[in-house]
Structures are given as structure tokens and as C-alpha cells.
CSV table of C-alpha atoms in Angstrom, one decimal:
chain,number,residue,atom,x,y,z
A,1,MET,CA,31.9,101.2,96.7
A,2,ASP,CA,34.7,100.9,93.8
A,3,TYR,CA,37.6,98.5,94.0
A,4,LEU,CA,41.1,98.0,92.2
A,5,HIS,CA,40.6,95.2,89.6
A,6,MET,CA,43.6,93.2,89.3
A,7,SER,CA,43.5,90.1,86.7
A,8,LEU,CA,45.9,87.8,84.6
A,9,CYS,CA,45.4,87.7,81.1
A,10,THR,CA,46.4,85.3,78.4
A,11,ALA,CA,48.8,86.8,75.6
A,12,ASP,CA,47.7,86.3,72.0
A,13,SER,CA,44.8,84.3,72.9
A,14,ALA,CA,43.1,84.5,69.3
A,15,SER,CA,46.1,82.4,68.0
A,16,LEU,CA,45.7,79.7,70.5
A,17,PRO,CA,44.7,76.3,69.2
A,18,ASP,CA,41.2,74.9,70.0
A,19,GLY,CA,41.0,72.8,73.0
A,20,TRP,CA,44.1,74.7,74.6
A,21,SER,CA,44.0,75.1,78.4
A,22,ARG,CA,46.4,75.6,81.3
A,23,CYS,CA,45.7,75.4,85.3
A,24,VAL,CA,47.7,78.4,86.6
A,25,GLN,CA,48.5,79.3,90.3
A,26,PHE,CA,49.3,83.1,90.7
A,27,SER,CA,49.2,85.7,93.2
A,28,PHE,CA,48.9,89.6,93.4
A,29,ARG,CA,50.5,91.5,96.2
A,30,VAL,CA,49.8,95.1,97.1
A,31,VAL,CA,53.1,96.5,98.7
A,32,ASN,CA,52.6,98.7,101.9
A,33,GLN,CA,55.4,101.3,101.4
A,34,ILE,CA,55.2,102.3,105.1
A,35,LYS,CA,54.8,99.0,107.0
A,36,ASP,CA,55.6,95.3,105.2
A,37,GLU,CA,53.2,93.8,107.5
A,38,TYR,CA,50.3,95.5,106.0
A,39,ASN,CA,51.0,94.0,102.5
A,40,LEU,CA,48.0,92.8,100.9
A,41,THR,CA,48.2,89.5,99.0
A,42,LYS,CA,45.7,87.4,97.2
A,43,VAL,CA,46.5,83.7,95.8
A,44,THR,CA,44.3,81.8,93.8
A,45,GLN,CA,44.4,78.9,91.1
A,46,LEU,CA,42.2,79.2,88.1
A,47,GLN,CA,41.8,77.3,84.5
A,48,PHE,CA,42.7,79.2,81.7
A,49,ASN,CA,41.6,78.6,77.9
A,50,LYS,CA,40.7,80.4,74.7
A,51,LEU,CA,37.4,81.6,76.0
A,52,GLN,CA,38.6,82.2,79.7
A,53,ARG,CA,41.6,84.1,79.0
A,54,ASP,CA,41.3,87.1,81.7
A,55,GLN,CA,40.9,86.2,85.3
A,56,GLY,CA,41.5,87.5,88.5
A,57,PHE,CA,40.2,89.6,91.4
A,58,VAL,CA,37.3,91.9,90.8
A,59,LYS,CA,37.5,93.5,94.4
A,60,PHE,CA,41.2,93.4,95.4
A,61,ILE,CA,41.0,96.6,97.8
A,62,PRO,CA,38.6,99.7,98.2
A,63,HIS,CA,39.7,102.7,96.3
A,64,GLY,CA,39.1,104.5,99.6
A,65,VAL,CA,41.8,102.6,101.4
A,66,LEU,CA,43.9,102.7,98.1
A,67,PHE,CA,43.9,106.4,97.8
A,68,ASP,CA,44.1,107.2,101.7
A,69,PRO,CA,48.1,108.5,102.0
A,70,SER,CA,48.1,107.6,105.3
A,71,ARG,CA,47.5,104.0,104.6
A,72,GLY,CA,50.7,103.6,102.5
A,73,TYR,CA,49.6,101.9,99.5
A,74,LEU,CA,49.5,104.9,97.1
A,75,LEU,CA,52.4,107.4,97.7
A,76,ASN,CA,53.7,110.0,95.4
A,77,ASP,CA,51.2,108.5,92.8
A,78,THR,CA,53.3,105.4,92.6
A,79,LEU,CA,51.4,101.9,93.4
A,80,VAL,CA,53.9,98.7,93.8
A,81,VAL,CA,52.5,95.5,93.0
A,82,GLU,CA,54.4,92.3,93.0
A,83,VAL,CA,53.0,89.3,90.9
A,84,GLU,CA,54.0,85.7,91.1
A,85,VAL,CA,52.5,83.2,88.2
A,86,LEU,CA,53.2,79.5,88.5
A,87,CYS,CA,52.3,77.2,85.4
A,88,ASN,CA,53.4,74.0,83.8
A,89,VAL,CA,54.8,74.7,80.2
A,90,ASP,CA,56.3,72.5,77.4
A,91,GLU,CA,58.0,73.3,74.0
A,92,LYS,CA,54.9,74.3,72.4
A,93,ASP,CA,54.1,77.2,74.7
A,94,THR,CA,57.9,78.6,74.8
A,95,ALA,CA,59.2,80.7,72.1
A,96,GLU,CA,61.8,78.7,70.1
A,97,HIS,CA,64.8,81.0,71.1
A,98,LEU,CA,63.6,80.8,74.7
A,99,TRP,CA,63.6,76.9,74.7
A,100,GLU,CA,66.9,76.5,72.8
A,101,ARG,CA,68.3,78.5,75.6
A,102,LEU,CA,67.1,76.4,78.3
A,103,LYS,CA,68.3,73.3,76.5
A,104,LYS,CA,71.6,74.9,76.4
A,105,ASP,CA,71.6,75.9,80.0
A,106,ARG,CA,70.5,72.4,80.7
A,107,GLU,CA,73.4,70.5,78.8
A,108,VAL,CA,75.8,73.0,80.6
A,109,LYS,CA,74.5,72.2,83.9
A,110,GLU,CA,74.9,68.3,83.2
A,111,HIS,CA,78.4,68.7,81.7
A,112,LYS,CA,79.4,70.4,85.0
A,113,ASN,CA,77.7,67.7,87.1
A,114,LYS,CA,79.6,64.9,85.1
A,115,GLU,CA,83.0,66.8,85.4
A,116,THR,CA,82.5,67.2,89.2
A,117,THR,CA,81.9,63.4,89.6
A,118,VAL,CA,84.8,62.5,87.1
A,119,ALA,CA,87.0,64.9,89.2
A,120,ASN,CA,86.5,63.0,92.2
A,121,LEU,CA,87.8,59.9,90.6
A,122,TYR,CA,90.5,61.2,88.4
A,123,ALA,CA,93.1,63.7,88.2
A,124,PHE,CA,93.4,65.5,85.0
A,125,ILE,CA,96.9,65.9,83.3
A,126,LYS,CA,97.3,67.8,79.9
A,127,VAL,CA,100.3,66.9,78.2
A,128,VAL,CA,102.0,69.3,75.8
A,129,ARG,CA,104.4,68.6,72.9
A,130,ASP,CA,106.6,70.6,70.7
A,131,GLU,CA,104.0,71.2,68.0
A,132,ASP,CA,101.7,72.8,70.7
A,133,LEU,CA,104.7,75.1,71.5
A,134,ALA,CA,105.1,76.0,67.9
A,135,LYS,CA,101.5,76.8,67.3
A,136,GLN,CA,101.4,79.1,70.2
A,137,ILE,CA,104.6,81.0,69.3
A,138,GLY,CA,104.7,82.9,65.9
A,139,LYS,CA,101.4,81.7,64.6
A,140,ASP,CA,98.0,83.3,65.7
A,141,ILE,CA,99.4,84.0,69.1
A,142,TYR,CA,102.7,85.2,70.6
A,143,PHE,CA,102.5,85.2,74.1
A,144,ASP,CA,102.5,82.6,76.9
A,145,LEU,CA,103.9,79.0,76.4
A,146,VAL,CA,101.0,77.1,75.3
A,147,ASP,CA,97.5,77.3,75.2
A,148,HIS,CA,96.3,74.6,77.7
A,149,ASP,CA,92.9,74.4,76.4
A,150,LYS,CA,93.8,73.0,73.2
A,151,VAL,CA,96.1,70.3,74.2
A,152,GLY,CA,95.3,66.5,74.9
A,153,ILE,CA,94.3,65.4,78.3
A,154,PHE,CA,95.1,62.4,80.5
A,155,TYR,CA,92.7,61.1,83.1
A,156,VAL,CA,94.6,59.4,85.7
A,157,GLN,CA,92.7,57.5,88.3
A,158,ARG,CA,93.7,58.7,91.8
A,159,GLN,CA,94.5,55.5,93.2
A,160,LYS,CA,96.9,54.6,90.8
A,161,SER,CA,100.5,55.4,91.5
A,162,PHE,CA,102.8,58.0,89.6
A,163,ASN,CA,104.5,55.0,87.5
A,164,ASP,CA,100.9,54.1,86.2
A,165,LEU,CA,100.5,57.7,84.6
A,166,LYS,CA,104.0,57.3,83.0
A,167,GLU,CA,103.0,53.9,81.5
A,168,GLU,CA,100.0,55.7,79.9
A,169,VAL,CA,102.3,58.4,78.5
A,170,ALA,CA,104.6,55.9,77.2
A,171,VAL,CA,101.7,54.0,75.5
A,172,ALA,CA,100.5,57.4,73.8
A,173,PHE,CA,103.9,59.0,72.8
A,174,GLY,CA,106.2,56.1,72.4
A,175,ILE,CA,108.4,57.5,75.0
A,176,PRO,CA,109.6,54.8,77.8
A,177,ALA,CA,109.0,55.8,81.4
A,178,GLN,CA,112.5,56.1,82.3
A,179,PHE,CA,113.1,58.7,79.8
A,180,GLN,CA,110.1,60.8,81.2
A,181,ARG,CA,110.7,63.4,84.0
A,182,PHE,CA,107.9,65.3,85.6
A,183,TRP,CA,108.2,68.9,86.6
A,184,LEU,CA,106.3,71.2,89.0
A,185,TRP,CA,104.8,74.6,87.9
A,186,GLU,CA,104.3,77.7,89.9
A,187,LYS,CA,102.1,80.7,89.4
A,188,ARG,CA,104.3,83.9,89.2
A,189,GLN,CA,103.5,87.3,90.3
A,190,ASN,CA,102.6,88.3,86.7
A,191,HIS,CA,99.9,85.6,86.8
A,192,THR,CA,101.5,83.0,84.4
A,193,CYS,CA,102.7,79.4,85.1
A,194,ARG,CA,106.4,78.4,84.4
A,195,PRO,CA,108.2,75.1,85.0
A,196,SER,CA,109.9,75.7,88.7
A,197,ARG,CA,111.9,72.3,89.5
A,198,PRO,CA,111.4,68.4,88.6
A,199,LEU,CA,109.6,66.0,91.1
A,200,THR,CA,112.0,64.4,93.1
A,201,ASN,CA,112.2,60.2,93.1
A,202,ILE,CA,110.8,60.2,96.8
A,203,GLU,CA,107.8,62.4,95.2
A,204,GLU,CA,107.1,60.2,92.3
A,205,ALA,CA,107.4,57.0,94.2
A,206,GLY,CA,104.5,57.9,96.6
A,207,PRO,CA,100.7,57.3,96.0
A,208,TRP,CA,98.5,59.9,94.8
A,209,SER,CA,97.5,61.4,98.4
A,210,VAL,CA,93.8,62.8,98.7
A,211,GLY,CA,92.8,65.7,100.9
A,212,CYS,CA,89.1,64.6,101.2
A,213,TYR,CA,86.0,65.9,103.2
A,214,VAL,CA,85.8,63.4,105.8
A,215,GLY,CA,82.4,64.7,108.2
A,216,ARG,CA,81.2,67.1,110.5
A,217,LEU,CA,80.7,67.3,114.2
A,218,PHE,CA,78.5,69.5,116.5
A,219,VAL,CA,80.6,70.6,119.5
A,220,ASN,CA,80.0,72.8,122.4
A,221,CYS,CA,81.4,76.5,121.9
A,222,THR,CA,83.0,76.2,125.3
A,223,GLY,CA,84.4,72.7,124.4
A,224,LYS,CA,88.1,72.1,123.5
A,225,PRO,CA,89.7,70.3,120.4
A,226,SER,CA,91.4,67.8,122.6
A,227,GLU,CA,88.1,66.5,123.7
A,228,ILE,CA,87.0,65.5,120.1
A,229,LEU,CA,90.3,64.1,118.9
A,230,THR,CA,88.9,60.4,118.9
A,231,SER,CA,86.1,61.4,117.1
A,232,LEU,CA,88.2,63.4,114.6
A,233,ASN,CA,90.6,60.0,114.4
A,234,ASN,CA,87.5,57.9,113.8
A,235,LEU,CA,86.2,60.3,110.9
A,236,ALA,CA,89.6,60.0,109.1
A,237,GLY,CA,90.1,56.2,109.7
A,238,PHE,CA,93.3,57.0,111.8
A,239,ASP,CA,93.9,54.7,114.9
A,240,PRO,CA,91.8,56.1,117.9
A,241,ASP,CA,95.0,57.2,119.7
A,242,GLU,CA,96.5,58.8,116.6
A,243,GLU,CA,98.4,62.2,117.6
A,244,ILE,CA,97.2,64.7,115.0
A,245,GLU,CA,97.6,68.3,114.3
A,246,LEU,CA,94.7,70.7,113.7
A,247,TYR,CA,94.6,73.9,111.3
A,248,GLU,CA,91.9,75.9,110.6
A,249,GLU,CA,91.6,76.9,106.6
A,250,ILE,CA,90.8,80.7,106.7
A,251,LYS,CA,90.8,81.5,102.9
A,252,PHE,CA,92.5,80.5,99.9
A,253,GLU,CA,92.1,83.5,97.5
A,254,PRO,CA,93.9,85.7,96.4
A,255,ASN,CA,96.3,83.3,99.0
A,256,VAL,CA,95.9,80.7,101.2
A,257,MET,CA,95.7,81.4,105.0
A,258,CYS,CA,95.8,78.4,107.3
A,259,GLU,CA,96.5,78.7,110.9
A,260,PRO,CA,97.1,76.0,113.6
A,261,VAL,CA,94.2,75.3,116.0
A,262,TYR,CA,95.3,75.0,119.8
A,263,GLN,CA,93.9,72.0,121.1
A,264,LYS,CA,93.9,73.4,124.7
A,265,LEU,CA,91.7,76.7,124.0
A,266,THR,CA,88.0,76.5,123.6
A,267,PHE,CA,86.3,76.8,120.2
A,268,GLN,CA,85.0,80.1,121.4
A,269,GLU,CA,88.6,81.3,122.4
A,270,SER,CA,90.0,80.3,119.1
A,271,GLU,CA,87.1,82.3,117.3
A,272,LEU,CA,85.7,79.4,115.5
A,273,GLU,CA,82.2,79.5,114.4
A,274,ASN,CA,79.7,77.4,112.5
A,275,GLY,CA,80.5,76.2,109.3
A,276,ASP,CA,84.4,76.8,109.9
A,277,ILE,CA,86.7,74.3,108.2
A,278,ILE,CA,89.3,72.5,110.1
A,279,CYS,CA,92.0,70.4,108.5
A,280,HIS,CA,93.6,68.0,110.4
A,281,GLN,CA,96.6,65.2,109.7
A,282,LYS,CA,98.9,62.9,111.4
A,283,ALA,CA,101.4,64.8,113.8
A,284,SER,CA,104.7,65.4,111.5
A,285,ALA,CA,107.7,63.0,112.7
A,286,ILE,CA,110.9,64.7,112.7
A,287,ASP,CA,112.5,61.7,110.4
A,288,ILE,CA,109.3,61.9,108.1
A,289,VAL,CA,109.6,66.0,107.5
A,290,LYS,CA,113.1,65.5,106.2
A,291,HIS,CA,112.1,63.5,103.4
A,292,ILE,CA,108.6,65.3,102.2
A,293,LEU,CA,108.5,68.9,100.8
A,294,TYR,CA,104.9,69.6,102.1
A,295,PRO,CA,105.0,67.8,105.4
A,296,ASP,CA,102.0,69.8,107.0
A,297,VAL,CA,98.7,71.1,106.1
A,298,PRO,CA,99.6,74.8,105.4
A,299,SER,CA,102.5,73.8,103.0
A,300,TYR,CA,100.4,71.3,101.4
A,301,LEU,CA,97.4,73.7,100.6
A,302,GLU,CA,99.9,76.5,99.4
A,303,TYR,CA,101.5,73.9,97.1
A,304,VAL,CA,98.3,72.8,95.8
A,305,HIS,CA,97.3,76.5,95.1
A,306,ASN,CA,100.5,77.5,93.5
A,307,THR,CA,101.7,74.5,91.6
A,308,LEU,CA,101.0,72.5,88.5
A,309,VAL,CA,102.8,69.5,87.1
A,310,PRO,CA,104.2,69.4,83.7
A,311,LEU,CA,106.1,66.4,82.1
A,312,PHE,CA,109.4,66.6,80.3
A,313,PRO,CA,111.5,63.5,78.6
A,314,SER,CA,114.6,62.7,80.8
A,315,ASN,CA,117.8,64.1,79.6
A,316,THR,CA,119.7,61.1,81.7
A,317,GLU,CA,119.9,58.3,79.2
A,318,SER,CA,122.9,55.8,78.4
A,319,LYS,CA,124.9,56.2,75.7
A,320,ASP,CA,123.5,53.1,74.4
A,321,GLU,CA,120.3,54.8,74.3
A,322,GLU,CA,121.1,57.9,72.6
A,323,SER,CA,119.7,57.3,69.2
A,324,PHE,CA,116.2,56.9,70.9
A,325,GLU,CA,116.7,60.5,72.2
A,326,GLU,CA,116.5,62.0,68.9
A,327,GLN,CA,113.1,60.2,68.0
A,328,ASN,CA,111.6,61.7,71.5
A,329,GLU,CA,109.4,65.0,71.4
A,330,ASN,CA,109.4,67.4,74.2
A,331,ILE,CA,106.6,66.9,76.6
A,332,MET,CA,105.0,68.9,79.3
A,333,ALA,CA,102.0,68.0,81.3
A,334,LYS,CA,99.6,70.5,83.4
A,335,GLU,CA,97.9,68.9,86.2
A,336,THR,CA,94.6,71.0,87.2
A,337,ASN,CA,94.1,68.8,90.3
A,338,VAL,CA,97.5,68.1,92.3
A,339,ASP,CA,97.2,66.1,95.6
A,340,LYS,CA,100.6,65.0,96.9
A,341,ASN,CA,102.5,64.0,100.0
A,342,THR,CA,100.2,64.9,103.1
A,343,GLU,CA,97.6,63.1,104.9
A,344,ALA,CA,95.7,66.3,105.1
A,345,LYS,CA,92.1,65.9,106.1
A,346,GLN,CA,89.3,68.5,105.8
A,347,LEU,CA,86.5,68.6,108.6
A,348,LYS,CA,83.6,71.0,108.5
A,349,VAL,CA,82.7,71.8,112.1
A,350,ASN,CA,79.3,73.3,113.5
A,351,ILE,CA,79.6,74.8,116.7
A,352,ASP,CA,76.5,74.4,119.4
A,353,ARG,CA,75.6,77.7,120.7
A,354,SER,CA,73.5,76.4,123.7
A,355,CYS,CA,76.2,76.7,126.0
């Protein structure tokens, strides 16, 4: 009886150095094109060297079975074979251009991991001066205000106050904190970012608040949010009886969609499913709302999505300080991680469907 023979071969075996050897685990699968359950798979692990360079399965499948159209292996003169090879390799076994590519990919991954770690601890402020604006317009580029990828960066610890940032700017550029003024930037419909308005004194005096992941809960789909408020408060570090508001983060691109979660409806009635994100904050008191521009989760997320923070020197100097104004350079700062004014907390909820 004749059989289909399938083997794995070592490429360029004649050029292999004496003593070369590799242990290889590999599998062949002949796909049944009618029913997957009849796929034929064989797995083995063999040692390859300069002499034993061609190894595999001498009797994989009988020709009688293979060429029978009713069996579904060979249809329209097409045989589908899947091969998987697992083998430890080092730099000597890899082409130079492939090894260089692997090194670059590894470096990029490590760099991204480092950026993620730093981003959790710091806010990134990109500072732009007049000379940066001059380079943008009339030289090599003629559009937009500035190339934010080519300006200096401040790394500000998130637990620090806004005044600490001003002090760092003062040291770097010689502009006292009282002459600095931060602005909000906003995204426009033409996909550009432009200065919108200066930060208020209340905003600058507040801490760098951070919306953060606080945990997850398994809940019954017939349960209600009102039944887990104590657990949510504990996760967020609030008082157990703190009154809180709940919102569902539905999407953030191209626009933010965040809607209230009604505490008296069941999770099923609110159409909450496994993995949905719930943001919660302390209930907004009327006297607090008057002094905060973004008092609730939806307005806060919209603010983060649409705004950047630039920095300008203040124009409110006294006459005694007018001479110093002439020495100052205009500054703008772009903040890529904005967290302000709300105690919004994010919570990932898993729904227990065993109701």
C-alpha cells in the first residue's frame, strides 16, 4: 500500500558547521475540506544534525484514502496541509537582517513598556517657546502653530501641585511663577488644537487629580447597583456611606459617550454586560458645582478627550516689573495627560450570568 510521505528538511545543510544539532518539535496536519473533525494531525520531536537533515512521517495517510473524493482530503486537485515548527534558535541561526529586525522590535517594546510605567507616575508637559514657533512658520514647514514632537518636555509627578510645575518652568526658562499663565487647548473640527482659555485660579490651586482603575466586581445580573454601593466606596477609598454617582463609559472615539447608571434598575435592565466600565464619583454638591468647571464624570471625560494645556507668560505684571517682561519669552505648554477637578473613578464590572 502506498502512503503520503511528509518530512521536514534542514535548509542549506551542506553549509552547516560540524557538530551542529537542533531538537525540533513539529506537526503536520492534512485538512479535511468537508469536516474539520476528520483532520489528520501527527506531532513528533526529533533531533536534526548535518547527517540527519531530512526526517518526518513515511506513512502519513494511505493513497486510497487520500485520493478518494468522498473522504474530503483532496478536492479539485487541492491538498491543504498545515505545518507548525517549534525550535530554539540563536543569533547564529538567524539571517542578519532578521536578527536586526528582532532587536529593533524588542527595543521598541521595551521603550513602550517604560513609557507606560512613567506615564502612570508623571504628567508630560511639552513646552514651546517663540523660537519653536519661528521654526514652524516660514522655514521648512508652513502649517499649524508648532511641531510638538520637536519641543522640550517636562515630567511632572502627578502628586505634585500646579505650583510645583510653575517652579520647574521658572528654573528652566528664568520666568518667575507669577509671570506664567496656563491655557487650555481644545480640538477643533478641522482636527487642529488651539488655545481656548486660561486656567482659573481655582483650577491652578487644585491638586492634579487622577482618574484611575480601582478594581472589579462580580455581580448578579438581576442585582441592582444600589446593592453594591458600599463595595464601590471601599474600592475607591471613600467612606462606606458616601453618596456616589455612577456612569457607564460607553465609548471615547470619535466622541465621548458616558451615560448615568440608574441605581434602582437591575444590571440586566441597564443592559450592562461582562467587561463594561463603570465610572463613579462622589455626589456633586451644589456649592461645589459652582466652583468646578467639570463637576461630573461625563464633563470630565469630555475635557480630557478634547483639551490640552498650554502655558503663556502672564501679562499682569506691575509697573515695577515691566522691564523683566521684555526679557521673557512667550511659552506654550502642551499637556498630553490631563487630569483635573473630578474624583472620577473607573470600575470594570463582570456580570454573573448564573441568575
